[in-house]
mmCIF file of C-alpha atoms in Angstrom:
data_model
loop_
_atom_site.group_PDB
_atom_site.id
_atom_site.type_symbol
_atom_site.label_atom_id
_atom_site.label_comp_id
_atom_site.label_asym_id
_atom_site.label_seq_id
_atom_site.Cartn_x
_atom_site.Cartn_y
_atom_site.Cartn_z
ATOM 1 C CA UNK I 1 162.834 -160.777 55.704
ATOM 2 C CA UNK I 2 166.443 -161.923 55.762
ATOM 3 C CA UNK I 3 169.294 -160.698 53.470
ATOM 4 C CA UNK I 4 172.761 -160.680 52.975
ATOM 5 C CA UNK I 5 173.828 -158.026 54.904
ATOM 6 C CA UNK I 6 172.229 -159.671 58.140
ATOM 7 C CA UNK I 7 173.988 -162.544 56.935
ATOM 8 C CA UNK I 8 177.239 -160.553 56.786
ATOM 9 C CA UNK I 9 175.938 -158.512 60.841
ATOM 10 C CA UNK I 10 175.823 -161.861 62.483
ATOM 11 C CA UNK I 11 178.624 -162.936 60.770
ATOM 12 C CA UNK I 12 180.888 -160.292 61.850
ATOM 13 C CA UNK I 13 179.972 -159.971 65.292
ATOM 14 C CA UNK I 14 180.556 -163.623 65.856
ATOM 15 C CA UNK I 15 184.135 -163.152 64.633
ATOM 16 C CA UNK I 16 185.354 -159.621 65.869
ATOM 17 C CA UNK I 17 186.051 -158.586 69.720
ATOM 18 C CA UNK I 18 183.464 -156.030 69.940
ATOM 19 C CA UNK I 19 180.539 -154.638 68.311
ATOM 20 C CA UNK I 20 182.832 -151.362 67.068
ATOM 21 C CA UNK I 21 185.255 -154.097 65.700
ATOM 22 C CA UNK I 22 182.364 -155.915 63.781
ATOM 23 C CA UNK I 23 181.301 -152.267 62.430
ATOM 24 C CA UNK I 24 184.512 -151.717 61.126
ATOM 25 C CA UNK I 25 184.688 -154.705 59.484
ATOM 26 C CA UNK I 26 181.276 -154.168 57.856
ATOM 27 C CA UNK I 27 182.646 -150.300 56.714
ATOM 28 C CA UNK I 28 179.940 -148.639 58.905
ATOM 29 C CA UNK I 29 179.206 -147.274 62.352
ATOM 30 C CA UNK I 30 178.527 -148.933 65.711
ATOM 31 C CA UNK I 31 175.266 -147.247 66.210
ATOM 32 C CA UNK I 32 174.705 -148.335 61.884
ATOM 33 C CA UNK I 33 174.993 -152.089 62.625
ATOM 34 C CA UNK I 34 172.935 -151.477 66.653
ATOM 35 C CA UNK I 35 170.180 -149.818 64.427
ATOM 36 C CA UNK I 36 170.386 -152.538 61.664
ATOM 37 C CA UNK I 37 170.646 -155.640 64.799
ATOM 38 C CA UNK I 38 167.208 -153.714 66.620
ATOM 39 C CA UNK I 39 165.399 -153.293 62.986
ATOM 40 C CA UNK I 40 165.856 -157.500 62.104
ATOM 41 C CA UNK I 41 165.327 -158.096 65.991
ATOM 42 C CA UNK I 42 162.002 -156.674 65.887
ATOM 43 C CA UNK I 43 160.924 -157.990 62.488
ATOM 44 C CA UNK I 44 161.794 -161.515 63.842
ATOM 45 C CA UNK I 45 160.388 -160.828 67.562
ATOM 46 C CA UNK I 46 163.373 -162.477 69.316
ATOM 47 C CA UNK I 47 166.481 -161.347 70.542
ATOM 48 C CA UNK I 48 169.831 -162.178 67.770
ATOM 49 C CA UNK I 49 172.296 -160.359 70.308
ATOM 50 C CA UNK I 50 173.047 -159.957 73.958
ATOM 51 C CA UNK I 51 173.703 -156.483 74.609
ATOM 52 C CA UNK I 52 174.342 -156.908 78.297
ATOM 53 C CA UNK I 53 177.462 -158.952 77.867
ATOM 54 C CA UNK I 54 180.416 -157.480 77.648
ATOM 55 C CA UNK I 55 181.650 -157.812 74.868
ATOM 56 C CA UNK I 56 178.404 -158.966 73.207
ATOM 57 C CA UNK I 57 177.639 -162.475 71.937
ATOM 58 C CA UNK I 58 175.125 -163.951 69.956
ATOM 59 C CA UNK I 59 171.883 -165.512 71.554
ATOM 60 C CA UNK I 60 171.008 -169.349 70.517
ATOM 61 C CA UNK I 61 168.792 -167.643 67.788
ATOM 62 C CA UNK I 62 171.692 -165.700 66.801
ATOM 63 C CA UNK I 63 173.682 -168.606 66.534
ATOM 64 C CA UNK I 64 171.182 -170.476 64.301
ATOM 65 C CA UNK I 65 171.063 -167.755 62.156
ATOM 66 C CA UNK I 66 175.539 -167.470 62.087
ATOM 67 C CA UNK I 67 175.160 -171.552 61.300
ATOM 68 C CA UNK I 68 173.302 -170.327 57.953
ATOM 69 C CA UNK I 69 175.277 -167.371 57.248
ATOM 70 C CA UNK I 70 178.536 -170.215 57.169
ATOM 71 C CA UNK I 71 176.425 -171.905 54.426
ATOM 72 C CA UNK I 72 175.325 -169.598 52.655
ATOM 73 C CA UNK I 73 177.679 -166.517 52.012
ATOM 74 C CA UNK I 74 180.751 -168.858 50.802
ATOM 75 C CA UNK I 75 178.322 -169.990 48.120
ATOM 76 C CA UNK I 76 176.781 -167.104 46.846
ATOM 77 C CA UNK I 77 180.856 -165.143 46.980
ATOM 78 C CA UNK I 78 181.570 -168.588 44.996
ATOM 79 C CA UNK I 79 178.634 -167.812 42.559
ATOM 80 C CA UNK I 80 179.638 -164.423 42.277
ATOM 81 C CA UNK I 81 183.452 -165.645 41.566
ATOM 82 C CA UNK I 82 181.987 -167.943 38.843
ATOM 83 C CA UNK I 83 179.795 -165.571 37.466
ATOM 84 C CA UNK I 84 182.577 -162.842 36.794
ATOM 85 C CA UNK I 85 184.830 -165.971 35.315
ATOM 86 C CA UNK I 86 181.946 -166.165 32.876
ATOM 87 C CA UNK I 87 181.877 -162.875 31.726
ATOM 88 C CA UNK I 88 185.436 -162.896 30.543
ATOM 89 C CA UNK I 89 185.031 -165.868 29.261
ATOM 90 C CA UNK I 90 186.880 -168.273 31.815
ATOM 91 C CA UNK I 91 184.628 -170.568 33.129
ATOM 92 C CA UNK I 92 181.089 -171.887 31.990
ATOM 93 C CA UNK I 93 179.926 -174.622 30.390
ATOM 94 C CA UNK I 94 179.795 -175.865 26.555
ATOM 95 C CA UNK I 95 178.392 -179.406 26.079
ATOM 96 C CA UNK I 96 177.932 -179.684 21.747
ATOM 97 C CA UNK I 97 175.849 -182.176 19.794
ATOM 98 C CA UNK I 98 176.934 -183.006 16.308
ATOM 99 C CA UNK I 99 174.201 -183.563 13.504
ATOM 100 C CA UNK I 100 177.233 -183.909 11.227
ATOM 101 C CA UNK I 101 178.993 -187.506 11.521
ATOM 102 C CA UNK I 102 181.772 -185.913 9.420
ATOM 103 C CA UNK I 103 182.313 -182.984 11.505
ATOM 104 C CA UNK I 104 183.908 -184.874 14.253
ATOM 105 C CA UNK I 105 187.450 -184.514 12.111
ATOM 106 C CA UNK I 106 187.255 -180.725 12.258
ATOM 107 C CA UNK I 107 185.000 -180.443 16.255
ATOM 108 C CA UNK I 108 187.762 -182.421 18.362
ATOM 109 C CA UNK I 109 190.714 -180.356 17.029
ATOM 110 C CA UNK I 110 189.041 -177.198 17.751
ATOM 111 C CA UNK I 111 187.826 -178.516 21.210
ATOM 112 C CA UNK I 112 191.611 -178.696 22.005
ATOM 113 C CA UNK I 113 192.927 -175.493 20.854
ATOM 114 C CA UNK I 114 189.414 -174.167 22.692
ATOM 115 C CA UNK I 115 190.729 -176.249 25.722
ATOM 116 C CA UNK I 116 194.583 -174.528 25.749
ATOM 117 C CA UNK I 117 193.206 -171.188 26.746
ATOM 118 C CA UNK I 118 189.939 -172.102 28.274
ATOM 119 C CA UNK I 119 190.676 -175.184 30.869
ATOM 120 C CA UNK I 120 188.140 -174.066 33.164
ATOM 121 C CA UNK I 121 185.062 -174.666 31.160
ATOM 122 C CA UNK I 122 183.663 -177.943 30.955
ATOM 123 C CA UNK I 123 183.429 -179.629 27.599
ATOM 124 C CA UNK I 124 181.758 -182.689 26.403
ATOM 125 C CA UNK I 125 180.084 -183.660 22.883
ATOM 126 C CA UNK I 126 177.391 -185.772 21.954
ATOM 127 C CA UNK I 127 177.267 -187.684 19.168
ATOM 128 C CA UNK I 128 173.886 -189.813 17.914
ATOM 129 C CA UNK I 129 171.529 -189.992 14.727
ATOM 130 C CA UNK I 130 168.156 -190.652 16.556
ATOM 131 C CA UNK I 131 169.064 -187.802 19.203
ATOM 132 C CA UNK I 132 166.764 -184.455 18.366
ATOM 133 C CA UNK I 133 168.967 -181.607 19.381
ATOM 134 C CA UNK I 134 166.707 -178.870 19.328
ATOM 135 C CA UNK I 135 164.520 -179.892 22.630
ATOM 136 C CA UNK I 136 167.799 -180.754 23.938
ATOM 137 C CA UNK I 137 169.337 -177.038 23.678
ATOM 138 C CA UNK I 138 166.066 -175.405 24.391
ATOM 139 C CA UNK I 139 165.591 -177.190 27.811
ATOM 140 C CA UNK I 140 168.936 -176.856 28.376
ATOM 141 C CA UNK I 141 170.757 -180.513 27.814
ATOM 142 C CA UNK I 142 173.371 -179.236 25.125
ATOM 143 C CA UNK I 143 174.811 -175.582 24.722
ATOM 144 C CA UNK I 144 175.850 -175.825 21.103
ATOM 145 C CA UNK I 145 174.312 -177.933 18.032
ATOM 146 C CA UNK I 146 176.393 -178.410 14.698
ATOM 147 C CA UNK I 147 174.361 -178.586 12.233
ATOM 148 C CA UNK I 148 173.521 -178.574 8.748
ATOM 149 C CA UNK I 149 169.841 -176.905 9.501
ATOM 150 C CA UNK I 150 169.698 -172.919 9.994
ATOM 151 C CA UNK I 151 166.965 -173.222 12.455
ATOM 152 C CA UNK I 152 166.703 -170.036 14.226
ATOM 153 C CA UNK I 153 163.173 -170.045 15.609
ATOM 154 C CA UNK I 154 162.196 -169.087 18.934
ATOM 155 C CA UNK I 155 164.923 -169.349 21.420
ATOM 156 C CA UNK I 156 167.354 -170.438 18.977
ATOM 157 C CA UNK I 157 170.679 -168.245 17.252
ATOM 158 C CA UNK I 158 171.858 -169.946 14.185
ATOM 159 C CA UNK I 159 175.826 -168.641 13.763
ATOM 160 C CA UNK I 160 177.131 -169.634 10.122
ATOM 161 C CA UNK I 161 180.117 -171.774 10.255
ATOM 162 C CA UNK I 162 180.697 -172.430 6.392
ATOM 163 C CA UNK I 163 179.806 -173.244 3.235
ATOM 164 C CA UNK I 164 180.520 -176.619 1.239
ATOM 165 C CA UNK I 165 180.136 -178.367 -2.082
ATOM 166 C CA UNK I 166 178.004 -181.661 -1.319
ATOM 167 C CA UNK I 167 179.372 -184.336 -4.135
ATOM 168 C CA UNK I 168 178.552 -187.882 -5.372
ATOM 169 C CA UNK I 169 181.196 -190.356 -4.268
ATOM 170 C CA UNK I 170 181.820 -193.645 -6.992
ATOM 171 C CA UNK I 171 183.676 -196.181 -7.543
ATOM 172 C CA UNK I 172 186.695 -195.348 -10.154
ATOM 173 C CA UNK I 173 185.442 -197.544 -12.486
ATOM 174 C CA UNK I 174 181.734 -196.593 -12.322
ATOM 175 C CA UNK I 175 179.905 -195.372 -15.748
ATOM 176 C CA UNK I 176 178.957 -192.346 -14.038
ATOM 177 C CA UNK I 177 182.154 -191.309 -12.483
ATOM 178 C CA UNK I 178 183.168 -189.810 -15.960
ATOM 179 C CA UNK I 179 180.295 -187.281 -16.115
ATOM 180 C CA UNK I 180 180.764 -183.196 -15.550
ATOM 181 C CA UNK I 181 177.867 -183.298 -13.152
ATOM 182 C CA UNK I 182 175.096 -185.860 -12.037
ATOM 183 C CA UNK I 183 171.459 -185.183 -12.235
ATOM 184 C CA UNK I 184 168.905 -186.708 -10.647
ATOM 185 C CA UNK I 185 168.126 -189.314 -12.723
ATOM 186 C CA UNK I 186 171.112 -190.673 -12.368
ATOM 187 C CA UNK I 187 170.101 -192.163 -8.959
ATOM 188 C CA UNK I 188 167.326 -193.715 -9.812
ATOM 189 C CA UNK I 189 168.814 -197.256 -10.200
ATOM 190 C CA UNK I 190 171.675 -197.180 -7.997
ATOM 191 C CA UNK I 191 172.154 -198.105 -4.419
ATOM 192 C CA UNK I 192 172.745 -195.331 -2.147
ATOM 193 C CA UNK I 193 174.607 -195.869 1.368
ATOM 194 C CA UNK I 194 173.800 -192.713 3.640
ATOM 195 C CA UNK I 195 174.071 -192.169 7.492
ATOM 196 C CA UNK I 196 171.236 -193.834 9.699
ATOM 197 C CA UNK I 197 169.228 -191.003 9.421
ATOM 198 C CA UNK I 198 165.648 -189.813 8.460
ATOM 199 C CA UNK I 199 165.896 -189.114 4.487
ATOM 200 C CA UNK I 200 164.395 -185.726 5.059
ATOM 201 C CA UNK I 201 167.808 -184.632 6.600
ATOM 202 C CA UNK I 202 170.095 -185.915 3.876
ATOM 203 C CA UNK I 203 170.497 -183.149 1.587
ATOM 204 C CA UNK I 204 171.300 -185.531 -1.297
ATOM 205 C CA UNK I 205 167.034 -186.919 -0.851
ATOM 206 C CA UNK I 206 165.407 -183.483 0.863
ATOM 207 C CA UNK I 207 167.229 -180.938 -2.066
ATOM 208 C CA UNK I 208 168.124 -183.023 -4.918
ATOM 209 C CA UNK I 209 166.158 -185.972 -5.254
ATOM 210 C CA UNK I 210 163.027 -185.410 -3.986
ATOM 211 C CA UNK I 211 162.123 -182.311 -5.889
ATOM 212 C CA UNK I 212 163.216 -184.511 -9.280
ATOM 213 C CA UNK I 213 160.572 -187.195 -7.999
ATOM 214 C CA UNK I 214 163.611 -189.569 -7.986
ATOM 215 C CA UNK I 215 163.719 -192.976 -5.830
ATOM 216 C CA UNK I 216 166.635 -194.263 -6.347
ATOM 217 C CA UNK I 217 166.384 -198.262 -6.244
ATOM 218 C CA UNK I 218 167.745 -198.836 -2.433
ATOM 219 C CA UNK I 219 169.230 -197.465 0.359
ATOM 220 C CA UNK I 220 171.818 -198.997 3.085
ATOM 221 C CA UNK I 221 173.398 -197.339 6.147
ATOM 222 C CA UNK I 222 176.212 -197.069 7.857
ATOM 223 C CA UNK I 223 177.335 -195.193 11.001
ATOM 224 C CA UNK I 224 180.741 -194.173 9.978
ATOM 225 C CA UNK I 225 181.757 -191.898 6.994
ATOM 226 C CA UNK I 226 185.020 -193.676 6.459
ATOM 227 C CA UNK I 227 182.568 -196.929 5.815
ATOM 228 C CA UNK I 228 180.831 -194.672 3.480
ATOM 229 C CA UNK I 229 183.824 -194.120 1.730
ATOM 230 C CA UNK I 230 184.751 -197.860 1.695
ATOM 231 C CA UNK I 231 181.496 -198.989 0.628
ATOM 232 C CA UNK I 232 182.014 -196.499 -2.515
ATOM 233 C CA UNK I 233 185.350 -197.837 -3.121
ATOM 234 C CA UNK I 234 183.887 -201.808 -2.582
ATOM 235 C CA UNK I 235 181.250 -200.980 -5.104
ATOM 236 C CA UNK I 236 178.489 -201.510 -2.887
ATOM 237 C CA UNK I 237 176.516 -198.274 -4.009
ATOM 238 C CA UNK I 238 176.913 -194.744 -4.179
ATOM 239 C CA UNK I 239 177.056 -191.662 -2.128
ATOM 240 C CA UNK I 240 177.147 -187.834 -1.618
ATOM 241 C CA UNK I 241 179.308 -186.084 1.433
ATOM 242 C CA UNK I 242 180.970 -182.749 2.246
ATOM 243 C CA UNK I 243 183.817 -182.969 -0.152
ATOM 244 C CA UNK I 244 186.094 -182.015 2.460
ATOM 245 C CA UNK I 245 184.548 -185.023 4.224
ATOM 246 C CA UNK I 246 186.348 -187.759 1.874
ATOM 247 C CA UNK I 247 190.296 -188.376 2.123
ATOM 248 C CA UNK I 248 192.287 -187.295 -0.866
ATOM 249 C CA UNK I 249 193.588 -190.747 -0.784
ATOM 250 C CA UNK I 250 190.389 -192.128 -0.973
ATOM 251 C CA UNK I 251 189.798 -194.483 -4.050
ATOM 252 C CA UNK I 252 186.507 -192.782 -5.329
ATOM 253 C CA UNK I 253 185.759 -190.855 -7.711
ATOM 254 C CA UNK I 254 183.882 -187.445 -6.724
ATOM 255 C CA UNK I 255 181.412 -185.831 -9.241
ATOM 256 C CA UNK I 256 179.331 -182.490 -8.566
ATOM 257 C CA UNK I 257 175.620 -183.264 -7.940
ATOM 258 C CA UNK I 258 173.769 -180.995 -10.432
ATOM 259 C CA UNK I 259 175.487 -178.130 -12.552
ATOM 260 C CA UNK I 260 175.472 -175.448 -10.154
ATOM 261 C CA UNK I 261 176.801 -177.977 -8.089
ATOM 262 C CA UNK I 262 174.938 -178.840 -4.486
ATOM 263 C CA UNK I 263 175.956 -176.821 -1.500
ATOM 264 C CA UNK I 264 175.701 -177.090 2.485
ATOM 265 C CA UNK I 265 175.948 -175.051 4.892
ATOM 266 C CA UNK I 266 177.553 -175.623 8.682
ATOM 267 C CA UNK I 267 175.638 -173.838 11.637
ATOM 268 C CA UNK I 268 176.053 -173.538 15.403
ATOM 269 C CA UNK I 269 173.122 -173.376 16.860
ATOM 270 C CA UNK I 270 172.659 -171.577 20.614
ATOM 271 C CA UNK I 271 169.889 -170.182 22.816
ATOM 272 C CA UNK I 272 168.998 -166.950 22.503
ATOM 273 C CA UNK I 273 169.582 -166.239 26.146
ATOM 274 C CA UNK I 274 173.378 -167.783 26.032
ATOM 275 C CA UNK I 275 173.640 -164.480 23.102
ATOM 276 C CA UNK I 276 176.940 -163.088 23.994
ATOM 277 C CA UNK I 277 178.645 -165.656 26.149
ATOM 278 C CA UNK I 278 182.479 -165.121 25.937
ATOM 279 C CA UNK I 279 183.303 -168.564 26.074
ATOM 280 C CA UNK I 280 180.717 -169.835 22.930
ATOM 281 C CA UNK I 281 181.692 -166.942 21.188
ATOM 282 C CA UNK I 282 185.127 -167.744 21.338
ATOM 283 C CA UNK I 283 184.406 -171.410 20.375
ATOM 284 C CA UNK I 284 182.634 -170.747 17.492
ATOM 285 C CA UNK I 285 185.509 -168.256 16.048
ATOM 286 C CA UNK I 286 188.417 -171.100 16.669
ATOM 287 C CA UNK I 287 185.491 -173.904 15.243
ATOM 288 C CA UNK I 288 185.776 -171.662 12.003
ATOM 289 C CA UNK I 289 189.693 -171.322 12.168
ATOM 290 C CA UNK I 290 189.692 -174.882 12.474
ATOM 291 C CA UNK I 291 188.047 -175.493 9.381
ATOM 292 C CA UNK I 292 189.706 -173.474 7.163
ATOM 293 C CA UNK I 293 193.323 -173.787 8.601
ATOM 294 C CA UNK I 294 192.171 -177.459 8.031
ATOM 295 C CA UNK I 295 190.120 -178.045 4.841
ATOM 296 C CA UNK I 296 190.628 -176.785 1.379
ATOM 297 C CA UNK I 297 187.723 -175.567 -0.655
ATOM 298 C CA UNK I 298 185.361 -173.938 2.322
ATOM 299 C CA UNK I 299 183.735 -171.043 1.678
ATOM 300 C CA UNK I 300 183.050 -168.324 3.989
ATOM 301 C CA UNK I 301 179.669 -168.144 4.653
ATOM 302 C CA UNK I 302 177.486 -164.882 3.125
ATOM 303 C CA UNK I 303 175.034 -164.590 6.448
ATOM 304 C CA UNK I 304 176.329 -162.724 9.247
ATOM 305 C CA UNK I 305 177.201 -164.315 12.347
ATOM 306 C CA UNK I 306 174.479 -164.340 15.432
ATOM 307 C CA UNK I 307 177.119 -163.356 18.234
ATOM 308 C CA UNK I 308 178.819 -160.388 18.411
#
């Protein structure tokens, strides 16, 4: 029964000298905003405005209705101002999960250039092994999820960051670390040190091992990829990472897993509804500048991007 532009009647009247003041305010006639006062009068069977005062003031159920029109109206003309911020780009919201532990050194640069032209939007990232990402951006925790997975089922846009070369890491000295390539078998009695993680989303167990029918003889964990590399370098066991993951000063040795060589691929996951948005468009383009301004041997991915 009530909408805006009552809102916006009682509202005016309450702040101009005379009904043909309020009219022109509201850029229509006096007898327009009598006809539109008599039509909301009658719906609501009691009186909004005393006509027989000169000049006219509201009645006490005029008033209650000017005491929601203050509420009201300055939030939805604040909506509206967000809402057209949005569409350019300017304001909005972009909380990110990271599957990747190593793709912090490449995510907070790119949050920073991001934040030079985009201060308005509020950022935050989330970073956890035993936190599931894709409930989380479907019900509406998280806007972005990096990721290694190109899930793009229902209600999810998968946007291709890059591609990588996954490679074993070694100690120098290691017997292995001289080989063109590892296979499989390789593995089978070393120790491998891997993220805290379910095996089925460590590429080095769900696409090279597994298929071989390899167990390798243990398996440690630690949270850090610059332990990882340490580890290596201890001789503690072995491991595979992004090579642009592992320092160039690290003291490993890096091998190709396989002789095709193993490769990765980064996503950004979305909703389908955010398709479009100005501002996660925009993030994912500098997230890919950042990369390759950053990294050597990335490779641009071969699927085309979800957003525009």
């Amino acid at each position: 029964m009530l909408e805006l532009h009552h809102l916006r009647a009682l509202e005016a009247i309450a702040s101009h000298p005379s009904l043909t003041a309020a009219a022109r305010s509201l850029h229509c006639s006096q007898s327009g905003l009598s006809h539109l006062l008599r039509d909301l009068e009658r719906q609501l069977k009691i009186r909004l405005v005393d006509r027989d005062r000169r000049p006219a003031v509201l009645t006490a159920a005029g008033r209650r209705l000017l005491r929601c029109a203050q509420v009201v109206l300055p939030e939805i003309e604040a909506a509206e101002d967000d809402l057209q911020r949005m569409v350019i780009g300017a304001a909005g919201r972009l909380f990110i999960t990271l599957e990747c532990h190593s793709c912090i050194d490449w995510l907070l640069p790119a949050m920073l250039t991001f934040r030079d032209g985009h201060g308005e939007v509020e950022l935050d990232v989330r970073l956890g092994a035993q936190f599931d990402p894709l409930p989380g951006l479907l019900d509406g925790s998280v806007d972005l999820v990096i990721t290694g997975e190109r899930s793009s089922g229902r209600g999810v846009l998968a946007d291709p960051l890059f591609r990588y070369q996954i490679v074993a890491l070694l100690p120098r000295h290691h017997p292995l670390a001289g080989k063109a390539f590892l296979s499989p078998e390789d593995f089978a009695s070393e120790t491998i040190v891997t993220y805290p993680v379910s095996e089925c989303r460590l590429d080095l167990y769900s696409r090279f091992l597994e298929p071989a029918g390899v167990i390798p003889r243990r398996r440690r964990t630690a949270e850090m990829t610059a332990m990882i590399v340490q580890w290596v370098a201890l001789g503690l066991g072995v491991a595979a990472l992004p090579d642009w993951a592992v320092p160039a000063s690290a003291a490993v040795a890096r091998v190709p897993l396989g002789e095709a060589g193993l490769w990765g691929e980064m996503h950004a996951l979305r909703r389908r509804s955010d398709r479009g948005l100005p501002h996660l468009d925009t993030f994912v383009a500098v997230a890919r500048e950042q990369v390759f301004a950053q990294f050597s041997g990335m490779v641009v991915s071969e699927e085309k991007p979800a957003s525009p």
